[in-house]
XYZ file of C-alpha atoms in Angstrom:
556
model
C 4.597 76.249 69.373
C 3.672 73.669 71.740
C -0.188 74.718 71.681
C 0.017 74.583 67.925
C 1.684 71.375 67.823
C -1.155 70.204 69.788
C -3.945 71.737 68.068
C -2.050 70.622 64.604
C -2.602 66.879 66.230
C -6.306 67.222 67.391
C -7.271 68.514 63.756
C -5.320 65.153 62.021
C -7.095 62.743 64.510
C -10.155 64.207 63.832
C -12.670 61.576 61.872
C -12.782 63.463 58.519
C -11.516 66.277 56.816
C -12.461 67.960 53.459
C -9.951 67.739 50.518
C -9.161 71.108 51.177
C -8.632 71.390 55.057
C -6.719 68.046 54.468
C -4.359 70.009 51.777
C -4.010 72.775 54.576
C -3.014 70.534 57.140
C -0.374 69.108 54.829
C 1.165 72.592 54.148
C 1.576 72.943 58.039
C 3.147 69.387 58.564
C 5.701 70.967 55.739
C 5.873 73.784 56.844
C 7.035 72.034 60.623
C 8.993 70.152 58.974
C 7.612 67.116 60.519
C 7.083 64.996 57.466
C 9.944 62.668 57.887
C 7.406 61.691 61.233
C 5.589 58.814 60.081
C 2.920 59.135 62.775
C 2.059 63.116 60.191
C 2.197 61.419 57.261
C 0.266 58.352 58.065
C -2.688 60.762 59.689
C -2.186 62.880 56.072
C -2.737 59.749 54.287
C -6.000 58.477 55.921
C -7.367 62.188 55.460
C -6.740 61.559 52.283
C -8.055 58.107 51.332
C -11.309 59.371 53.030
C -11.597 61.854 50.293
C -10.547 59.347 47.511
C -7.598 61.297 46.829
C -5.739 58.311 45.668
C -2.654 60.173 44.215
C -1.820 62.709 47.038
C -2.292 59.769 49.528
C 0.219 57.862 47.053
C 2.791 60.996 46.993
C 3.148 61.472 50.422
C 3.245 58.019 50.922
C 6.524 57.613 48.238
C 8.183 61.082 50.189
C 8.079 59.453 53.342
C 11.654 58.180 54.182
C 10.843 56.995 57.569
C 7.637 54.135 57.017
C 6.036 52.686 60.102
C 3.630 49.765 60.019
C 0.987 52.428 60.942
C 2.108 54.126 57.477
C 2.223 50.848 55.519
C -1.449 50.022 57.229
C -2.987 52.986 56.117
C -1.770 53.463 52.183
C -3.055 49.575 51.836
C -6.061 50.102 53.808
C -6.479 53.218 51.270
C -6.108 51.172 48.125
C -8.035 48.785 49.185
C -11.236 50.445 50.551
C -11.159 52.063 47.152
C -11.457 48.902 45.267
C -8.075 49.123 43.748
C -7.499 45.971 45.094
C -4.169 44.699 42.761
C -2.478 48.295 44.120
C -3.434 47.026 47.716
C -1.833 43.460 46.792
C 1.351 44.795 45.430
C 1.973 47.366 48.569
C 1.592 44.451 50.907
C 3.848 42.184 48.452
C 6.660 45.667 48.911
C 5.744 45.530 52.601
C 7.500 42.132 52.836
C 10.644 43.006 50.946
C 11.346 45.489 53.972
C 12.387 45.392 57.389
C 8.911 46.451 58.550
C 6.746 43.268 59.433
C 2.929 42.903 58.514
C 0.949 43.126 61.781
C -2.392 42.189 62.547
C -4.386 44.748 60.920
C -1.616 44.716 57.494
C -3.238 41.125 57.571
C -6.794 41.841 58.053
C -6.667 44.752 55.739
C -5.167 42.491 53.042
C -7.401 39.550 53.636
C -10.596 41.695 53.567
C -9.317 42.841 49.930
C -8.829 39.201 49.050
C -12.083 38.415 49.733
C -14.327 41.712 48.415
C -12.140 41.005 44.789
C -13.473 36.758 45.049
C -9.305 36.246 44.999
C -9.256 32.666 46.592
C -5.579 31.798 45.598
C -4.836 35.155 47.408
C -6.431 34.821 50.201
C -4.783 30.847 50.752
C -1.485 32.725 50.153
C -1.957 35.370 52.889
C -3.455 32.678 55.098
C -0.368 31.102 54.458
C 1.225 34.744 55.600
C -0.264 34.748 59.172
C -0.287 31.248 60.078
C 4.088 31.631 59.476
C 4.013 34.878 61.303
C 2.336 33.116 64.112
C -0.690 35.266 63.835
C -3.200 31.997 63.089
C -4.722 32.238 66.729
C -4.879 36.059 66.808
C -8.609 37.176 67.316
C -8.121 39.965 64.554
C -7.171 37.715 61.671
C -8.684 35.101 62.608
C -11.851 37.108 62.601
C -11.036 38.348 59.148
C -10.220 35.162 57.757
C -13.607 33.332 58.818
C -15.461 36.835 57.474
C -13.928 36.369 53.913
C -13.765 32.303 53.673
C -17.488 32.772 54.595
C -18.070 35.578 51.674
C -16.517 33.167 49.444
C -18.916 30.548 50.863
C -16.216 28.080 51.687
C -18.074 27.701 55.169
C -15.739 24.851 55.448
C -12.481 26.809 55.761
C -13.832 29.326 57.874
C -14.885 26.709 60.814
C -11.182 25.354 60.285
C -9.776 28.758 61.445
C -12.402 29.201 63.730
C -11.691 25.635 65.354
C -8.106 26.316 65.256
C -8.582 29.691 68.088
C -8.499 27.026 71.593
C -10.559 30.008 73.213
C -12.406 31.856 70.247
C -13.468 35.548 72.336
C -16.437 37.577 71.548
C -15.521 38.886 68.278
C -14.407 35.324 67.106
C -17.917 34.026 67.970
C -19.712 36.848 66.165
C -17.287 36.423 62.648
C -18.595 32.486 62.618
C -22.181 33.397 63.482
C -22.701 36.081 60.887
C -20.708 33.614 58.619
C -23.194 30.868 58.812
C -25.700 33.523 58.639
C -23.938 34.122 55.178
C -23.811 31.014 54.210
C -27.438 30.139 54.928
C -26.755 27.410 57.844
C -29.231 29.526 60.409
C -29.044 26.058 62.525
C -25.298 25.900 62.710
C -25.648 29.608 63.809
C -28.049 28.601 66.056
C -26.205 25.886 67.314
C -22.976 28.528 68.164
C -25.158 30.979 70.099
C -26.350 28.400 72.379
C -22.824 27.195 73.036
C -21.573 30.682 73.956
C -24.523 30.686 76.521
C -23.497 27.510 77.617
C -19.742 28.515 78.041
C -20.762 32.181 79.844
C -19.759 34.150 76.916
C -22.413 37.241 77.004
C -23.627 37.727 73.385
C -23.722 41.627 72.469
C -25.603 43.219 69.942
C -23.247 42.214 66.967
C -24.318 38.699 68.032
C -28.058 38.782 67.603
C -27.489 40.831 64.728
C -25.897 37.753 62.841
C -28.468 35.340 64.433
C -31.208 37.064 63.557
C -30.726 38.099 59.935
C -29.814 34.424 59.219
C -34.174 33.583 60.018
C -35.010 34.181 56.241
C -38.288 31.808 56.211
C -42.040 32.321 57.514
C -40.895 28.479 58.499
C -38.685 30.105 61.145
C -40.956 32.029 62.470
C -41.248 30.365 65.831
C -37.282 30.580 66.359
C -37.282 34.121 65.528
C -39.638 34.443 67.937
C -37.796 32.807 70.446
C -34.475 35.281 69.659
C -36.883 38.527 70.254
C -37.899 36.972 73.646
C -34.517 36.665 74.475
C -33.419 40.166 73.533
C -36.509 41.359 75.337
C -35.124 39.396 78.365
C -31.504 40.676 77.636
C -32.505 44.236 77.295
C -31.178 44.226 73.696
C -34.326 45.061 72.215
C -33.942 49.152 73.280
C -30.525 48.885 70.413
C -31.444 50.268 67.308
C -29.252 47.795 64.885
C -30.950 44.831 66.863
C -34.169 46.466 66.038
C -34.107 46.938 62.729
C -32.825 43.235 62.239
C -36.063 42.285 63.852
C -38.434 44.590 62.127
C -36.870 42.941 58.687
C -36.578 39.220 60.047
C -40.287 39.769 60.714
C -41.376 41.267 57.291
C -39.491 38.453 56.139
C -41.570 35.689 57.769
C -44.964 37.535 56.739
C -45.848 38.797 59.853
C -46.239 42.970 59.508
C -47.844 43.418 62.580
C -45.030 41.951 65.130
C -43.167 44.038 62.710
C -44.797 46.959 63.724
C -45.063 46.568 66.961
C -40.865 46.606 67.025
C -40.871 49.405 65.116
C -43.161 51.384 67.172
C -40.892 50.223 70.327
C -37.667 51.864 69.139
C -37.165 55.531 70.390
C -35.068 56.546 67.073
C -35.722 54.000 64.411
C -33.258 54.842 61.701
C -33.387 54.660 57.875
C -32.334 51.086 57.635
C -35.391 50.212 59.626
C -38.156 52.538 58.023
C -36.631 51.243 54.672
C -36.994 47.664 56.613
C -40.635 48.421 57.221
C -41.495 50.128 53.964
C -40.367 47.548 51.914
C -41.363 44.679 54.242
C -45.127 46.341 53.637
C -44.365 46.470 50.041
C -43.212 42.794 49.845
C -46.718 41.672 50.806
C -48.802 43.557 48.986
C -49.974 46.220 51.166
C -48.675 49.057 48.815
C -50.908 51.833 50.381
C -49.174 51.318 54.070
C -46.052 51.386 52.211
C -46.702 54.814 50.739
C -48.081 55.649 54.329
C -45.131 54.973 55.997
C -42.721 56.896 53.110
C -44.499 59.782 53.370
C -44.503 60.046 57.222
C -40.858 59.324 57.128
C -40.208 62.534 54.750
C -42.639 64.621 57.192
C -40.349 63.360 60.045
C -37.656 65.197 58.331
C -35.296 62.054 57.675
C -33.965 61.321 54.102
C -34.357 58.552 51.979
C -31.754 56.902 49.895
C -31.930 55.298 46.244
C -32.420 51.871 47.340
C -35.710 53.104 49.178
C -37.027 55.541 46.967
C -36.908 52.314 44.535
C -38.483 50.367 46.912
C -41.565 52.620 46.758
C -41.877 53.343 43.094
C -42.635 49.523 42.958
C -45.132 49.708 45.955
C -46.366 52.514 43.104
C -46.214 50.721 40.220
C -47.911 47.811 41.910
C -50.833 50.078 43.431
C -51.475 52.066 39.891
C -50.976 54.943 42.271
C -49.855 57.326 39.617
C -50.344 60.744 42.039
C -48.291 59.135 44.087
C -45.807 58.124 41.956
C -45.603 61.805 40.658
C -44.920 62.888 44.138
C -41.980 60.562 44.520
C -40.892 61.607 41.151
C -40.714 65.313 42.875
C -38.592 64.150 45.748
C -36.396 62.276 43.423
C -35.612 65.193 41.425
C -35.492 68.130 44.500
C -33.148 65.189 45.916
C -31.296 64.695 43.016
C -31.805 60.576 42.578
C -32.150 61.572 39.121
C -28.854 60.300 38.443
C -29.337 57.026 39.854
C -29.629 54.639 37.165
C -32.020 51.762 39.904
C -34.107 54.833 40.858
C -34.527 56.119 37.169
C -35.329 52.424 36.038
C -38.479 52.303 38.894
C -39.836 55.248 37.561
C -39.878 54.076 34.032
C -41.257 51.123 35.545
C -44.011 52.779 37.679
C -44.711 55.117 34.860
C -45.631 52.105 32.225
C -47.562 50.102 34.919
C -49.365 53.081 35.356
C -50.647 53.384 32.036
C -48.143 56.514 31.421
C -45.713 54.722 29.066
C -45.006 58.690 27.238
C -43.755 59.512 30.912
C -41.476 57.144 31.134
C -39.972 56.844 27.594
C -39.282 60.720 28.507
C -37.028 59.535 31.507
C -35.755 56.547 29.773
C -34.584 59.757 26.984
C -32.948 61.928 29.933
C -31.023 59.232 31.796
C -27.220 59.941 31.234
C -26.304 55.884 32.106
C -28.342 52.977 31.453
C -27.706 49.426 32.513
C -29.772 46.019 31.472
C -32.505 46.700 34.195
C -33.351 50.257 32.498
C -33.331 48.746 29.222
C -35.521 45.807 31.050
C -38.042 48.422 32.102
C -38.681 49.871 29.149
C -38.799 46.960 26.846
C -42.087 45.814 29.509
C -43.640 48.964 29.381
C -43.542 49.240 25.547
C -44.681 46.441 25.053
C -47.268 46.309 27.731
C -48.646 48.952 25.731
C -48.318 47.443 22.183
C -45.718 49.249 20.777
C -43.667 45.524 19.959
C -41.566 46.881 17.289
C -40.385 49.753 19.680
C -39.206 47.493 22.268
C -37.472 45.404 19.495
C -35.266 48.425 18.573
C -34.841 48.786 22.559
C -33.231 45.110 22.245
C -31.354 45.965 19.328
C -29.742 48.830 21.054
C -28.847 46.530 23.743
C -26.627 44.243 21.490
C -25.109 47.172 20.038
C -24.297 48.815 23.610
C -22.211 45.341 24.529
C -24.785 44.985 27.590
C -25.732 41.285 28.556
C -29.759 40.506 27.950
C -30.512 38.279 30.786
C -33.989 36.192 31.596
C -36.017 39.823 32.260
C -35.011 40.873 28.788
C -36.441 38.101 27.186
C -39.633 37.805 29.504
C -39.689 41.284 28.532
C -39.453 40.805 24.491
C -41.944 37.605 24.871
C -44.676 40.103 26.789
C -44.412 42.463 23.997
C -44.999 39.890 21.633
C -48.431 38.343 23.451
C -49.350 41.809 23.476
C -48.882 42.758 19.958
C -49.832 38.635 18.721
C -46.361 38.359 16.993
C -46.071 34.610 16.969
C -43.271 34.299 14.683
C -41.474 37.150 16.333
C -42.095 34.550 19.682
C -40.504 31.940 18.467
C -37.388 33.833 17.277
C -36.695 35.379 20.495
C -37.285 31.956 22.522
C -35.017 30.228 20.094
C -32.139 32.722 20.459
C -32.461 33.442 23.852
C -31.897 29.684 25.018
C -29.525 28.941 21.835
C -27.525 32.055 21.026
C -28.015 33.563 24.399
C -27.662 30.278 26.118
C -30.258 31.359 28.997
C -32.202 28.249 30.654
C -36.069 29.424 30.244
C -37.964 30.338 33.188
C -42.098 29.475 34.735
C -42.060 32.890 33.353
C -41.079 32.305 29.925
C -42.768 29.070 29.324
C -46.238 30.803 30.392
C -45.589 33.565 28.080
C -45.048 31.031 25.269
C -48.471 29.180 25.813
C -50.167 32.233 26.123
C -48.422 33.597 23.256
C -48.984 29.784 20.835
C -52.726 29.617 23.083
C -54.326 32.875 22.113
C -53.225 32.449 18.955
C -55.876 29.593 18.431
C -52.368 27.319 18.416
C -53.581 25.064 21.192
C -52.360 21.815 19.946
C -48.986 23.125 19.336
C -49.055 24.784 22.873
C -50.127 21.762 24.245
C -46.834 19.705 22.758
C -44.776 22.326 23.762
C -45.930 21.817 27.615
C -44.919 17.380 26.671
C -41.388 18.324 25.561
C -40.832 20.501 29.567
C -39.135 18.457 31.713
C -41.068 17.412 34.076
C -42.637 18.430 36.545
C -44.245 21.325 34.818
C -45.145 24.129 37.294
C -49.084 25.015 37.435
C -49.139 27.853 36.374
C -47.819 26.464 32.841
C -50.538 24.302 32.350
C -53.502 27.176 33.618
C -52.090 29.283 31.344
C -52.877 26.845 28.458
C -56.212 26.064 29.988
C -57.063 29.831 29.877
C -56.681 29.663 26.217
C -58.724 26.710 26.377
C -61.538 28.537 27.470
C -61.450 31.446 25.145
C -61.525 29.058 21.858
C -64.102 26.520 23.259
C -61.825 23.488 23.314
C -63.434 21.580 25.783
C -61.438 18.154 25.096
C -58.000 19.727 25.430
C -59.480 21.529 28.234
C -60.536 18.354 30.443
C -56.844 16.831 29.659
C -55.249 19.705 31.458
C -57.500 20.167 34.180
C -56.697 16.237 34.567
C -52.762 17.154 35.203
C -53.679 20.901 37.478
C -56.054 18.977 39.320
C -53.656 16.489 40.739
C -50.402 19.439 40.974
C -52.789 21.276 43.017
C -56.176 20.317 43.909
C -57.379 22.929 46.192
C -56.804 25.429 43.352
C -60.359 26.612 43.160
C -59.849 29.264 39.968
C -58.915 26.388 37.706
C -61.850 24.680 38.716
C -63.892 27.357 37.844
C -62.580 27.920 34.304
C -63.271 24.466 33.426
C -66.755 24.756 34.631
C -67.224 27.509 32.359
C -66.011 25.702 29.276
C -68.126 23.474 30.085
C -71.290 25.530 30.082
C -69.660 27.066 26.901
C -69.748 23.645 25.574
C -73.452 23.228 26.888
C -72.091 20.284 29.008
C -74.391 21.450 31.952
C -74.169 17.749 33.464
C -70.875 18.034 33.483
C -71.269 21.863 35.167
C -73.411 20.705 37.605
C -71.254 18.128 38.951
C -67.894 19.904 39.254
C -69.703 22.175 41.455
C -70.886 19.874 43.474
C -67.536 18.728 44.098
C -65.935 22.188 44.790
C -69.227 22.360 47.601
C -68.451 19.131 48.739
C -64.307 19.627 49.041
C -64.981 23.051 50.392
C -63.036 24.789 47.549
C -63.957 28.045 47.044
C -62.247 30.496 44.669
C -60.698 33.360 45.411
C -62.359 36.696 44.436
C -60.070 38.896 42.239
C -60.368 42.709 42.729
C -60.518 45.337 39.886
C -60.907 49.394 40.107
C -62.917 51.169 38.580
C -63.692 54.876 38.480
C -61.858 54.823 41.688
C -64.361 52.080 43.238
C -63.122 48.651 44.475
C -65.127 46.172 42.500
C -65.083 42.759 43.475
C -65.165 40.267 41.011
């Protein structure tokens, strides 16, 4: 019996448990009779929780005469890791009607909820909770209570409790650093780790974790630098989590090759790093390396999630690589991502950018769930391809549905109606998205409206449009007009907003170039001869764009 007893405890403790092993193990507690133990039925109930079986966590829970804080811990924890976060609330609130007092971990537990369910007033009332249980300078709440101020982004509160530990320990130090990190104050984070050095405290790996995810900006390049050297120094750069912080702090700055070379350094990179590296190559534009590297992670045996697989549908969609968008589209299916509504909506998108907008109507047709962003994705690729009216019904179907049309909806509507020339149809869907929809317009609607009044031979109305922006107008507003300048001829309106790009952004060589070319249009050859002059003499040169065909780069 002893043996059994013994082997009954090592199969409890063990980290997981299917539903039906757990369900076995309960019949043997009952059958011991060792129930009315708290230390069984709190092991039962984690089991339990782990397999989001809510209600037989919640039975054995309510059977339990005998409740220890351990109990009480883990039926809130349960609750509350399943995002039933007013259940978790109104335990704790029955935890304090009893004898048994909220520890630590009741408080962390319950604080953590708080925050992942944005309840402020909650979270000030169970602050309240620890500071009168004379808990406000424990390391584990006080740790929990700068992580959820700071997820909140009430920075503010969080260095209150963190000022208010007189000798904040490791963990402390790491809650405030990835809490700036947050927060977006990478200097204040900064300013912390350099502290801890100061005052002895050895930073681990949590701590450069949170330092170096808060370097966002190629600007910060130089500091991020700095962190690797120290890591490199530390011997920190051989741990994996550290590693794939770096290889994404550096995709994030631009700079794919230092990037690499961490990625190449790390014995076991793991998915959150490939997908770092993948989508890092992605990001900038080198869609081929990003396929590269997907495909050599599915030869290496390792599986991709949703998020990724996304990831390089768009590195697809943005390459025209239809082949190997059909291959993904293989993997998705043999790895049943089908059902994921992000991963369905990048195929529909890679499909249409592709020039296969049949192929993805036909997995827009199959998806079980849709959201906005599906709905988004097909609305662009039907009316990339003309067919207006069909992304119109797609918009209908959206109000009918209840969903919420946000600014990609309506960039989406106004591309379809450049495409298919539906002025009109323009100015209806600009007018209700900003007054009925009450969505502030974007660069990226404003350029789709002067193309949309522009190549419509409406220059003059395009042109007050642009006057009534406040200002300042972005750029690409005004070479959008001048575009349509060029295809009707109108050199006058043309030199006007050249004027206004030339002095936003005067080493813009492209614009420069269009002009010239209304010019010669115009037969103003003077005027041809002398803008080119001035490009020679400024050194402006413009950039040359780059088109395939027949499976040729053609430079242009």
């Amino acid at each position: 019996m002893l043996f059994n007893l013994h082997s009954l405890v090592f199969e409890l403790s063990k980290s997981h448990q299917s539903l039906s092993r757990t369900k076995e193990l309960h019949a043997l507690v009952t059958k011991a009779s060792l129930l009315r133990d708290p230390f069984y039925a709190t092991k039962l109930v984690r089991l339990y929780s782990l397999n989001n079986d809510l209600y037989s966590a919640r039975n054995l829970f309510d059977k339990t005469p005998q409740r220890s804080v351990f109990l009480w811990n883990s039926i809130i924890r349960a609750y509350a890791q399943n995002h039933n976060f007013n259940d978790a609330k109104s335990l704790f609130q029955n935890m304090l009607r009893t004898q048994i007092k909220p520890d630590n971990f009741t408080y962390a537990c319950v604080i953590r909820a708080c925050s992942e369910n944005f309840d402020f007033d909650g979270l000030r009332l169970v602050h309240g909770g620890v500071i009168v249980s004379s808990l406000g300078m424990d390391s584990i709440t006080s740790s929990a209570l700068i992580s959820a101020y700071s997820n909140l982004s009430l920075v503010d509160e969080a260095i209150k409790v963190f000022n208010g530990v007189s000798d904040p320990d490791l963990v402390l130090c790491n809650s405030m650093i990835s809490g700036f990190e947050y927060c977006g104050f990478w200097d204040k984070s900064l300013q912390l780790f350099n502290r801890m050095l100061r005052l002895g405290k050895n930073p681990d790996g949590y701590t450069l974790v949170g330092l170096i995810s808060g370097i966002r900006e190629p600007k910060l390049f130089s500091i991020g630098q700095g962190v690797h050297g120290f890591c490199l120094k530390s011997g920190f750069d051989s741990n994996d989590h550290v590693g794939s912080v770096l290889v994404s702090m550096y995709a994030r700055c631009k700079c794919m090759n230092s990037a690499y070379g961490v990625f190449i350094s790390l014995f076991q990179p793991d998915l959150v790093t490939w997908s770092a590296l993948i989508t890092g190559y992605s990001q900038q534009g080198n869609y081929e390396k990003a396929l590269y590297f997907f495909r050599k992670l599915i030869m290496e045996g390792k599986k991709a999630d949703p998020v990724l697989v996304a990831s390089v549908l768009v590195a697809a969609a943005q390459s025209a690589n239809v082949r190997s968008g059909t291959v993904i589209h293989g993997y998705v299916i043999q790895s049943g991502f089908e059902l994921s509504v992000m991963v369905s909506s990048a195929l529909i998108d890679m499909y249409s950018k592709c020039g296969f907008i049949d192929l993805g109507f036909r997995v827009f047709a199959t998806m079980s769930e849709r959201n906005i962003i599906t709905y988004n994705s097909i609305i662009l690729g039907l009316g990339l391809h003309g067919f207006a009216y069909q992304a119109f019904k797609m918009f209908q179907e959206i109000i009918e549905k209840g969903l919420k049309a946000d600014e990609s909806t309506f960039a989406a509507l106004l591309c379809a109606c450049c495409h298919g020339g539906l002025v009109n149809s323009g100015r209806e869907i600009f007018r209700r998205m900003t007054e009925e929809f009450c969505i502030q317009p974007s660069t990226e609607h404003y350029i789709y409206m002067m193309k949309l009044l522009g190549m419509a031979g409406n220059l003059e109305e395009a042109y007050s449009f642009i006057l009534s922006l406040s200002k300042p107008v972005d750029s690409a507003v005004w070479g959008a007009l001048l575009s349509c300048c060029e295809i009707y001829g109108n050199s006058e309106l043309a030199d006007i907003v050249a004027q206004q790009l030339f002095t936003n952004d005067p080493r813009k060589g492209a614009y420069r170039v269009m002009l010239s070319n209304i010019y010669a249009g115009d037969g103003r050859w003077d005027d041809v001869k002398e803008l080119r002059n001035d490009m020679v003499d400024g050194g402006i040169r413009k950039v040359p764009g780059v088109s395939w065909i027949a499976g040729r780069i053609n430079i242009a």
